[in-house]
Short mmCIF file of C-alpha atoms in Angstrom, two decimals:
data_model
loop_
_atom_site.label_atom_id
_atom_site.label_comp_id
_atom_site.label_asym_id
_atom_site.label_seq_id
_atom_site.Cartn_x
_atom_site.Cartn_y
_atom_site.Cartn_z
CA UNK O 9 79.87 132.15 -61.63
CA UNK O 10 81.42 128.74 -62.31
CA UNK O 11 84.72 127.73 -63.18
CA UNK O 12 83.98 127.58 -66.91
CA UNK O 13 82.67 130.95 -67.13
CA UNK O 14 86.03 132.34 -65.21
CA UNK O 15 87.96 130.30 -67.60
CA UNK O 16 86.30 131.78 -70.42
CA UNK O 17 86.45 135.58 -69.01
CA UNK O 18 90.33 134.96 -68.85
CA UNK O 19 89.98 134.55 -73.11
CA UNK O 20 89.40 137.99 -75.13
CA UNK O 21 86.09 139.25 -76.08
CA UNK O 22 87.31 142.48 -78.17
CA UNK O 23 89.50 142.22 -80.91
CA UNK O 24 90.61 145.84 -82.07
CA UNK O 25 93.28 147.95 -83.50
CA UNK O 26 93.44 151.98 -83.02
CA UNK O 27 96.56 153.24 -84.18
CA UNK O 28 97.88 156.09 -83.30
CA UNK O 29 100.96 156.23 -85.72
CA UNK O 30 101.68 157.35 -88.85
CA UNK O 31 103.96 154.91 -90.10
CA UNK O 32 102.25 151.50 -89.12
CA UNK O 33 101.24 149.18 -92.43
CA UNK O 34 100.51 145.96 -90.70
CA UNK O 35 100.04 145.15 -86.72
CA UNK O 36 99.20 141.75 -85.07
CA UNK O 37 96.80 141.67 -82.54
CA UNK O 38 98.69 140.59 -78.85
CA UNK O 39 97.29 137.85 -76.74
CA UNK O 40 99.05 135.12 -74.43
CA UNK O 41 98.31 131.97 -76.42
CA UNK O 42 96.36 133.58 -79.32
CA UNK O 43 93.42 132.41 -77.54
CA UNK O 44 90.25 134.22 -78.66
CA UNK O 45 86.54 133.50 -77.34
CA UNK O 46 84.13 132.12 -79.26
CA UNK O 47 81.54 134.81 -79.82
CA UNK O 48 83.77 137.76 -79.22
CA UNK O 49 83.43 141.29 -80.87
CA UNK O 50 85.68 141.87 -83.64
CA UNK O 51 85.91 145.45 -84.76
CA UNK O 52 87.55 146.65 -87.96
CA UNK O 53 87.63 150.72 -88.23
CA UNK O 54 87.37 151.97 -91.90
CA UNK O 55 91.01 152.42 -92.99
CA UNK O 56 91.29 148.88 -92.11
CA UNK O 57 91.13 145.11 -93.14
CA UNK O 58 91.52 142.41 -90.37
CA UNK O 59 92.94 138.70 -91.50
CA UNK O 60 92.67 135.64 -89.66
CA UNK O 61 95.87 133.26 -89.55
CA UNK O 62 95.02 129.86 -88.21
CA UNK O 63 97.82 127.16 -87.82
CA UNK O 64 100.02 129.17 -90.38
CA UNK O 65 97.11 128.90 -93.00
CA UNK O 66 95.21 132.12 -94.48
CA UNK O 67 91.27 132.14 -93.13
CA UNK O 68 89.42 134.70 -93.15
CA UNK O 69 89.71 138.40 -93.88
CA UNK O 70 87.22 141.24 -92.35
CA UNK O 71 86.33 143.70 -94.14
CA UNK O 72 85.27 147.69 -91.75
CA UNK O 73 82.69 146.59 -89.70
CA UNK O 74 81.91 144.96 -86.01
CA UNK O 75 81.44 141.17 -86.28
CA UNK O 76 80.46 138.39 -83.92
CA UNK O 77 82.84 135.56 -84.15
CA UNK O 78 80.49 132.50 -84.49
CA UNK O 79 80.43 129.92 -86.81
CA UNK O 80 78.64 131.70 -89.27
CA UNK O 81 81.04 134.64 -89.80
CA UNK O 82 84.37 132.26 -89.60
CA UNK O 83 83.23 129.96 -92.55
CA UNK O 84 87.07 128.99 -93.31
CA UNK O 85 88.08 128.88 -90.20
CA UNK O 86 85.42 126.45 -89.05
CA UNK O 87 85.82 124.73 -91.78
CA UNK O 88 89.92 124.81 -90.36
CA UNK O 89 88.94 123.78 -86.73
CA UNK O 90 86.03 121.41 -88.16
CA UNK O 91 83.52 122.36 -85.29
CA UNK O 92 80.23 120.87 -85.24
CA UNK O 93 77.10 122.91 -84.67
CA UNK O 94 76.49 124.72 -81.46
CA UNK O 95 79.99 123.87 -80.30
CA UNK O 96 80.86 126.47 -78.62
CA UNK O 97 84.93 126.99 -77.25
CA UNK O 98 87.76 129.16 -77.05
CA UNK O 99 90.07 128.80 -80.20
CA UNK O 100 93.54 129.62 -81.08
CA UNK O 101 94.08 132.15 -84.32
CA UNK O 102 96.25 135.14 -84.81
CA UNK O 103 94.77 138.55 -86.20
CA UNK O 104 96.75 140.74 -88.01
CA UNK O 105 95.17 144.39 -88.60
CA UNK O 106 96.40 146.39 -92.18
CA UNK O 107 95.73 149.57 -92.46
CA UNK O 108 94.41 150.39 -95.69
CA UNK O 109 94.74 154.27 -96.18
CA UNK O 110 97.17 156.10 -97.94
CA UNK O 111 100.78 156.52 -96.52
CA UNK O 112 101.82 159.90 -98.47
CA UNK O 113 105.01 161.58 -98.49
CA UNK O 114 107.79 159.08 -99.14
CA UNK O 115 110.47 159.61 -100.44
CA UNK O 116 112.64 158.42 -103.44
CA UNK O 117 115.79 159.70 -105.19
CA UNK O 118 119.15 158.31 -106.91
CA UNK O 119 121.85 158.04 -104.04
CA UNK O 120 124.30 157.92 -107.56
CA UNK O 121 124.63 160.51 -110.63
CA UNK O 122 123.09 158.40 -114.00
CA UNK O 123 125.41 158.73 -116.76
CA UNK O 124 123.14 159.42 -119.89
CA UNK O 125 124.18 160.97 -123.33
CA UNK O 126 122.38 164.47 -123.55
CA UNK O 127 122.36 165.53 -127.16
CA UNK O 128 123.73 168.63 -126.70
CA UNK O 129 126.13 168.76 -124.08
CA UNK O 130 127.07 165.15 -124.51
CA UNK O 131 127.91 162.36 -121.93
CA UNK O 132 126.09 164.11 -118.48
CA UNK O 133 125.12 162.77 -115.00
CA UNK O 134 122.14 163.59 -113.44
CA UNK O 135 120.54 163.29 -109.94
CA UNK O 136 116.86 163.26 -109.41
CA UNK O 137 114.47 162.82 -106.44
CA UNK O 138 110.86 163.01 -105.74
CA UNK O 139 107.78 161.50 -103.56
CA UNK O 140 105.11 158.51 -104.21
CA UNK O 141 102.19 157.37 -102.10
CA UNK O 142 101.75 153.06 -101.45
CA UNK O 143 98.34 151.90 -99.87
CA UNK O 144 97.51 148.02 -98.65
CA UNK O 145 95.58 146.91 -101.27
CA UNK O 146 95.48 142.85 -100.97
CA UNK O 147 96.24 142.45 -97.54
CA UNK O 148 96.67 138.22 -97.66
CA UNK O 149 99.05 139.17 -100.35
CA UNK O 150 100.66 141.73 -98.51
CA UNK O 151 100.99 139.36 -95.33
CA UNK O 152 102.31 136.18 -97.53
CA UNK O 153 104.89 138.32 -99.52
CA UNK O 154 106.00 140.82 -97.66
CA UNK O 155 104.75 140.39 -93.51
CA UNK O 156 105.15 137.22 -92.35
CA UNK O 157 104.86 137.01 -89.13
CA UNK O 158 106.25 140.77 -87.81
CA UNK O 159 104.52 141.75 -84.90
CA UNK O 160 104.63 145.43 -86.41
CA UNK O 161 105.42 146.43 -89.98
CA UNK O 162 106.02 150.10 -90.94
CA UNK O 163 107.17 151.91 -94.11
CA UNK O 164 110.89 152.19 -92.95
CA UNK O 165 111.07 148.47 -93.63
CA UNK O 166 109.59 148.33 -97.19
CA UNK O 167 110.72 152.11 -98.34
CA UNK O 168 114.23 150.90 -99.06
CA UNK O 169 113.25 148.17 -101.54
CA UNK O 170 110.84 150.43 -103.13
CA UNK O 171 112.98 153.15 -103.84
CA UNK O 172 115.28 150.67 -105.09
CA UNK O 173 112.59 149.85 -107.75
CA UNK O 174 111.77 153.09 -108.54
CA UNK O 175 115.01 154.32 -109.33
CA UNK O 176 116.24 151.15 -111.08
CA UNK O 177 112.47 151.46 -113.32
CA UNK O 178 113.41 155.59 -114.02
CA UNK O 179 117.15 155.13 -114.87
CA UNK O 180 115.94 152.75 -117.99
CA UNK O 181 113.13 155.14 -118.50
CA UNK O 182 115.71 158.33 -118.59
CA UNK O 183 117.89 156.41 -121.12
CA UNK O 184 115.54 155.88 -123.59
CA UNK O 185 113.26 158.72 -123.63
CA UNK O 186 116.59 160.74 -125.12
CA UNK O 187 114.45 164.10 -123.67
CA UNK O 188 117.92 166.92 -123.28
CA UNK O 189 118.86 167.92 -120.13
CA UNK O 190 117.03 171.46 -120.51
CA UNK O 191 113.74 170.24 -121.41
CA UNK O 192 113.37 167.74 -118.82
CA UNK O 193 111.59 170.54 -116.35
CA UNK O 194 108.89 170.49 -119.17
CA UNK O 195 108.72 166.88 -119.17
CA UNK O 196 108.26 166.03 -115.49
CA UNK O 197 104.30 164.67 -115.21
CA UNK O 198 104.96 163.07 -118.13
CA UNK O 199 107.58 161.21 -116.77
CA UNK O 200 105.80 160.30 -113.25
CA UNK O 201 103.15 158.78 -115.05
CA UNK O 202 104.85 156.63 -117.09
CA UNK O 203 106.83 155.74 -114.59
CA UNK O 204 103.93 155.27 -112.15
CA UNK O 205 102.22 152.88 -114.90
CA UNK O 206 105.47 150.88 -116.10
CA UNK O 207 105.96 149.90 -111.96
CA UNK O 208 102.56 150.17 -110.88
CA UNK O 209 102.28 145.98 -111.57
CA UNK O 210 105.88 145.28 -109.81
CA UNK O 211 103.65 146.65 -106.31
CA UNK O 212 100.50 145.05 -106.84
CA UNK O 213 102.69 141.59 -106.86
CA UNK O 214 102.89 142.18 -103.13
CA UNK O 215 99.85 143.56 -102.35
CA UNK O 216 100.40 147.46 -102.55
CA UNK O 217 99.21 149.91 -104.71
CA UNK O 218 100.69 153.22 -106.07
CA UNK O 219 97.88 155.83 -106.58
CA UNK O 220 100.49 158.28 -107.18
CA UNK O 221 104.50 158.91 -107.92
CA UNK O 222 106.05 162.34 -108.41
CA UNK O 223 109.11 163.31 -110.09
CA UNK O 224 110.15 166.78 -108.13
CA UNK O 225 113.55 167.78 -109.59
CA UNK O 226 116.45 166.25 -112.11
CA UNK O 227 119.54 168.41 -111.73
CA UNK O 228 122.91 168.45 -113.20
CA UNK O 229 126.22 168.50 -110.94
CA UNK O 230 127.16 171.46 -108.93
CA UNK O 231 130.35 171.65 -111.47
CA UNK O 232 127.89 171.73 -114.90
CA UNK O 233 125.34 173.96 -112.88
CA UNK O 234 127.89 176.49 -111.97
CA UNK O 235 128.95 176.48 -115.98
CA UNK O 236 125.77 176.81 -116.74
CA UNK O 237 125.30 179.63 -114.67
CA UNK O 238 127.97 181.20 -116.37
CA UNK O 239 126.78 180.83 -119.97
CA UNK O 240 123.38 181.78 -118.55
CA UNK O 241 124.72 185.31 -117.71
CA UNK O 242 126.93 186.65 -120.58
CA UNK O 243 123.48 185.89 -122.36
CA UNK O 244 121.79 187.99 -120.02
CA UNK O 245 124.46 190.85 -119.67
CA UNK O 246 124.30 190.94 -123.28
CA UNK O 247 126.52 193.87 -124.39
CA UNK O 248 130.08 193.14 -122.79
CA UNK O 249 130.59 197.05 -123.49
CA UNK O 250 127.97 198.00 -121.71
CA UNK O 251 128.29 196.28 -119.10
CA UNK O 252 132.11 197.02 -118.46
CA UNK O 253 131.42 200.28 -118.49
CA UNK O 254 128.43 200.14 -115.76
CA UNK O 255 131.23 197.96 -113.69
CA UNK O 256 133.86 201.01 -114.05
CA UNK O 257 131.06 203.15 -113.09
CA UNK O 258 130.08 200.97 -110.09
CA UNK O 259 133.67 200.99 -109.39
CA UNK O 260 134.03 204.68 -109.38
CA UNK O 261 131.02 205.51 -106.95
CA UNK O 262 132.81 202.69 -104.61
CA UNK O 263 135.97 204.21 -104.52
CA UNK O 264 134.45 208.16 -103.77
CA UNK O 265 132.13 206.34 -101.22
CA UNK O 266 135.50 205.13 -99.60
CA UNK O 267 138.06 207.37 -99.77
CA UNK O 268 140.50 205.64 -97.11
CA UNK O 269 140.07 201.96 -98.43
CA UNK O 270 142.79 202.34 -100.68
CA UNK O 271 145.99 204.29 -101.33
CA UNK O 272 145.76 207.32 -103.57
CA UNK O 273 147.86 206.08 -106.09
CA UNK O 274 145.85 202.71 -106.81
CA UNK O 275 142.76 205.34 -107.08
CA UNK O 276 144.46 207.46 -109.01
CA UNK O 277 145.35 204.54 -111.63
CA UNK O 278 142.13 203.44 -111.74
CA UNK O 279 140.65 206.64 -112.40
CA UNK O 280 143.00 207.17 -115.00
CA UNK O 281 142.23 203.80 -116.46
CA UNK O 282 138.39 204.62 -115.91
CA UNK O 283 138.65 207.82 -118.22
CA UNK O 284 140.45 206.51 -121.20
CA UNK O 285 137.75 203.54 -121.11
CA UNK O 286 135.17 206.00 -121.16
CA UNK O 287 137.00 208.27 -123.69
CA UNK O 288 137.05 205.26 -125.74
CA UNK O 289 133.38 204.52 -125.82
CA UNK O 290 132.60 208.47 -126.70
CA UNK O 291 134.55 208.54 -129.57
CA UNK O 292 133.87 204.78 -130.62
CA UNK O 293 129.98 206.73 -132.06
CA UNK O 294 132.14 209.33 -134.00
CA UNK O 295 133.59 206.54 -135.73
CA UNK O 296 130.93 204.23 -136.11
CA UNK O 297 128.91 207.74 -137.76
CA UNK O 298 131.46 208.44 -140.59
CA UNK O 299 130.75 206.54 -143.98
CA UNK O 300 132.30 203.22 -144.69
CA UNK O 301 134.61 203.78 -148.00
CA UNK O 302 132.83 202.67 -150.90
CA UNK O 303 134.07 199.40 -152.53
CA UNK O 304 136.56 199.56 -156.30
CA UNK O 305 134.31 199.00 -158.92
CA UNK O 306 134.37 195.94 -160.40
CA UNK O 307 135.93 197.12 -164.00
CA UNK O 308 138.56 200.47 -164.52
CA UNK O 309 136.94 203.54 -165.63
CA UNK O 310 137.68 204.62 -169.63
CA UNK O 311 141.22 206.03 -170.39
CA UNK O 312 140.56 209.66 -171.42
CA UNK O 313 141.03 210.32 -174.78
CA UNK O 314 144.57 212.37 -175.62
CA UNK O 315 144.49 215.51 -178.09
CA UNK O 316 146.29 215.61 -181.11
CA UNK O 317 147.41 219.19 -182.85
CA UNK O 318 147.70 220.24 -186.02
CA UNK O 319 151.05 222.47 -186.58
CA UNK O 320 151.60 224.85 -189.25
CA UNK O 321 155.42 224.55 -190.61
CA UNK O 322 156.44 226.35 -193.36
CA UNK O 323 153.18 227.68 -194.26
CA UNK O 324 151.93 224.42 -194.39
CA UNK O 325 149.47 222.58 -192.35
CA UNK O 326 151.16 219.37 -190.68
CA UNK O 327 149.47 216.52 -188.69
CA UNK O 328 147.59 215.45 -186.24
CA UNK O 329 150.44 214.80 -183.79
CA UNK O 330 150.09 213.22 -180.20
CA UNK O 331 151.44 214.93 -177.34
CA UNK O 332 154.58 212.68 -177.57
CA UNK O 333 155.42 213.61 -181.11
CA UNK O 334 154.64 217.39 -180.51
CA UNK O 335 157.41 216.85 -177.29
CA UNK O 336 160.34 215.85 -179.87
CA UNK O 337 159.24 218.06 -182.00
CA UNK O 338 160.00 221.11 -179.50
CA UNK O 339 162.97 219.19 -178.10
CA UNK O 340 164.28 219.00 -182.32
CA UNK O 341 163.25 222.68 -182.84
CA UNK O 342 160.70 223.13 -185.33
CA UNK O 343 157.93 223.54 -182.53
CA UNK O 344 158.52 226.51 -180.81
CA UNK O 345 156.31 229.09 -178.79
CA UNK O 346 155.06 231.18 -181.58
CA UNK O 347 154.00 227.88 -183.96
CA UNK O 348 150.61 228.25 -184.73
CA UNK O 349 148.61 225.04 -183.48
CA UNK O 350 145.10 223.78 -183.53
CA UNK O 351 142.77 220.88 -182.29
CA UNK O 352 139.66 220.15 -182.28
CA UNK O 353 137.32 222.43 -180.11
CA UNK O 354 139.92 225.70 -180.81
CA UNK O 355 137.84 228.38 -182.46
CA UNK O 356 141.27 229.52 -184.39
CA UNK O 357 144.64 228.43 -185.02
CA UNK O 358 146.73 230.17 -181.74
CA UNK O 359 150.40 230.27 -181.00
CA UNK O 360 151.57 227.24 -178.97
CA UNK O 361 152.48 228.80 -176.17
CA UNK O 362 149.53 230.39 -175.60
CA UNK O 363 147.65 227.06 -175.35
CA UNK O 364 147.60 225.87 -172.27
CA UNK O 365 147.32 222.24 -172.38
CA UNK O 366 151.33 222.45 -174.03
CA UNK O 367 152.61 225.13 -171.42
CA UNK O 368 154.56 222.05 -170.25
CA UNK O 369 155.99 220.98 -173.31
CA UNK O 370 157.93 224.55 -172.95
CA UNK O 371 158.48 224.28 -168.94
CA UNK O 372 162.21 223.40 -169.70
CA UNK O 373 163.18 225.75 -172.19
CA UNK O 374 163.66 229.59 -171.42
CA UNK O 375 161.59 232.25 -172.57
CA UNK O 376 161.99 233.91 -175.76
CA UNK O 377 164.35 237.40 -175.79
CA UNK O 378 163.23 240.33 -174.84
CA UNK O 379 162.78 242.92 -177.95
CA UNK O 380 165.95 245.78 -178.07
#
């Protein structure tokens, strides 16, 4: 072997990337000097895209495959180096391996409440958090925007900014969809995909792509949540009555369950207490079954119509007189007991105190004498 060919085994003849991590968007390929042979073996493993950097300057980019680096598969960077046909020497380049497959599971969410105006409960703040996927998708773009010349890029150094994006994007798109607090669960792939296409542009300016963004959960404040709660059960308890008297009943089996837990008198009182409430409730039915009073009519009913009498004085027949006149008339004398009366409906004329209808015009005086 002579010196040239040792100096050119010192050079690399395999250029490859296997990564074993799951974080790992961008690696460059280590070598003292970043001198590669001419005619090595390039391998780029599907999930992958290989780019050439020569001098600072883009070259070429590999798609998966194994390539021979000659002249005729380095077109830019020959053109770069300007060697001549058959020239065939060690050169100077740096690789930088992307991986191209899909980095799943990160994570976004609002590390601040969003005030927004709900409709119904009014000025609100909500949280909200979910999960995207990125992907490499122009890796020169990707390495000139974002890379540069990091030996090793991985999601923790690009997640920030993007969630940064994401939530800045979903804040504005929050405010104006107006959607109310409570029907935002119904509303959540609706929202991920809008959101996913109104930012999908903002990562393809640096060479990623966003195949997909998920929006997992939007909640309220613990305070608001617990009120909520609240409201949410007197709706489901329904009756109050009902259910106070299933508590007293609860309440009851507790205390005979646990004789010793409390002092007699405190079980005693709340016994007591216990039985009136359910005294109450047996005789609230009774009530509720008697008939509600019937409402005044609207107009009085008729007077009734008063009688008047005809009176027979001196053998002569005087009248009609109302009951009034008939009353002065016994109070002056000439109406006594035995004047003979009559009114319509009477059959015959009949003494007037035999007529019941004036029995009180007599009540004050005294009967007449008894016969000798």
């Amino acid at each position: 072997m002579g010196l040239w060919d040792k100096l050119l085994g010192e050079f690399v003849d395999v250029i490859q990337w296997t990564d074993d991590s799951n974080d790992t968007l961008g690696y460059r390929f280590e070598r003292h000097g970043n001198e590669i042979k001419f005619g090595a073996k390039l391998t780029v493993r599907e999930g992958q895209v290989a780019v050439f950097v020569n001098e600072g300057q883009l070259a070429d980019t590999f798609q998966p495959g194994m390539y021979e680096l000659k002249t005729n598969n380095l077109p830019i960077l020959s053109t770069l180096q300007a060697w001549r046909h058959g020239f065939e020497s060690p050169f100077k380049a740096e690789v930088y391996f992307f991986s191209t497959r899909r980095f799943t599971d990160l994570k976004w969410g609002t590390q601040n409440p969003v005030m927004l105006r709900d409709p119904e409960f009014g000025p609100i703040r909500l949280r909200a958090f979910g999960s995207y996927t990125i992907r490499v998708k122009d890796a020169p773009t990707f390495l000139r925007e974002i890379v540069g010349t990091d030996g090793r890029f991985t999601t923790e150094e690009i997640t920030n900014q993007l969630r940064n994006m994401i939530v800045s994007r979903f804040t504005n798109i929050l405010g104006q969809a107006k959607i109310p607090a409570l029907d935002l669960a119904g509303n959540y792939d609706q929202l991920g995909q809008f959101l996913q296409q109104r930012i999908a542009p903002e990562f393809e300016a640096v060479g990623l792509e966003l195949p997909n963004l998920l929006v997992e959960n939007i909640s309220l404040p613990q305070e608001v949540e617990a009120a909520l709660d609240r409201r949410s059960s007197m709706g489901i308890v329904g009756n109050l009555d009902q259910y106070t008297q299933f508590q007293a009943a609860e309440a009851l089996r507790d205390a005979a369950a646990n004789p010793g837990g409390g002092s007699e008198a405190m079980n005693m009182g709340l016994g007591l207490a216990m039985a009136q409430r359910l005294s109450d409730t047996l005789a609230r039915p009774a009530q509720l079954a008697q008939p509600a009073p019937q409402p005044a009519p609207a107009t009085p009913p008729p007077l009734p119509s008063a009688s008047r009498y005809f009176i027979a004085l001196n053998g002569q027949q005087a009248g009609p007189f109302p009951m009034d006149e008939l009353q002065r008339q016994v109070q002056g004398g000439p109406l006594t007991r035995a004047t003979l009366v009559w009114t319509q409906g009477m059959a015959k004329w009949t003494a007037a105190g035999e007529v019941a209808e004036l029995a009180s015009l007599f009540a004050h005086l005294p009967p007449p004498l008894p016969e000798a």
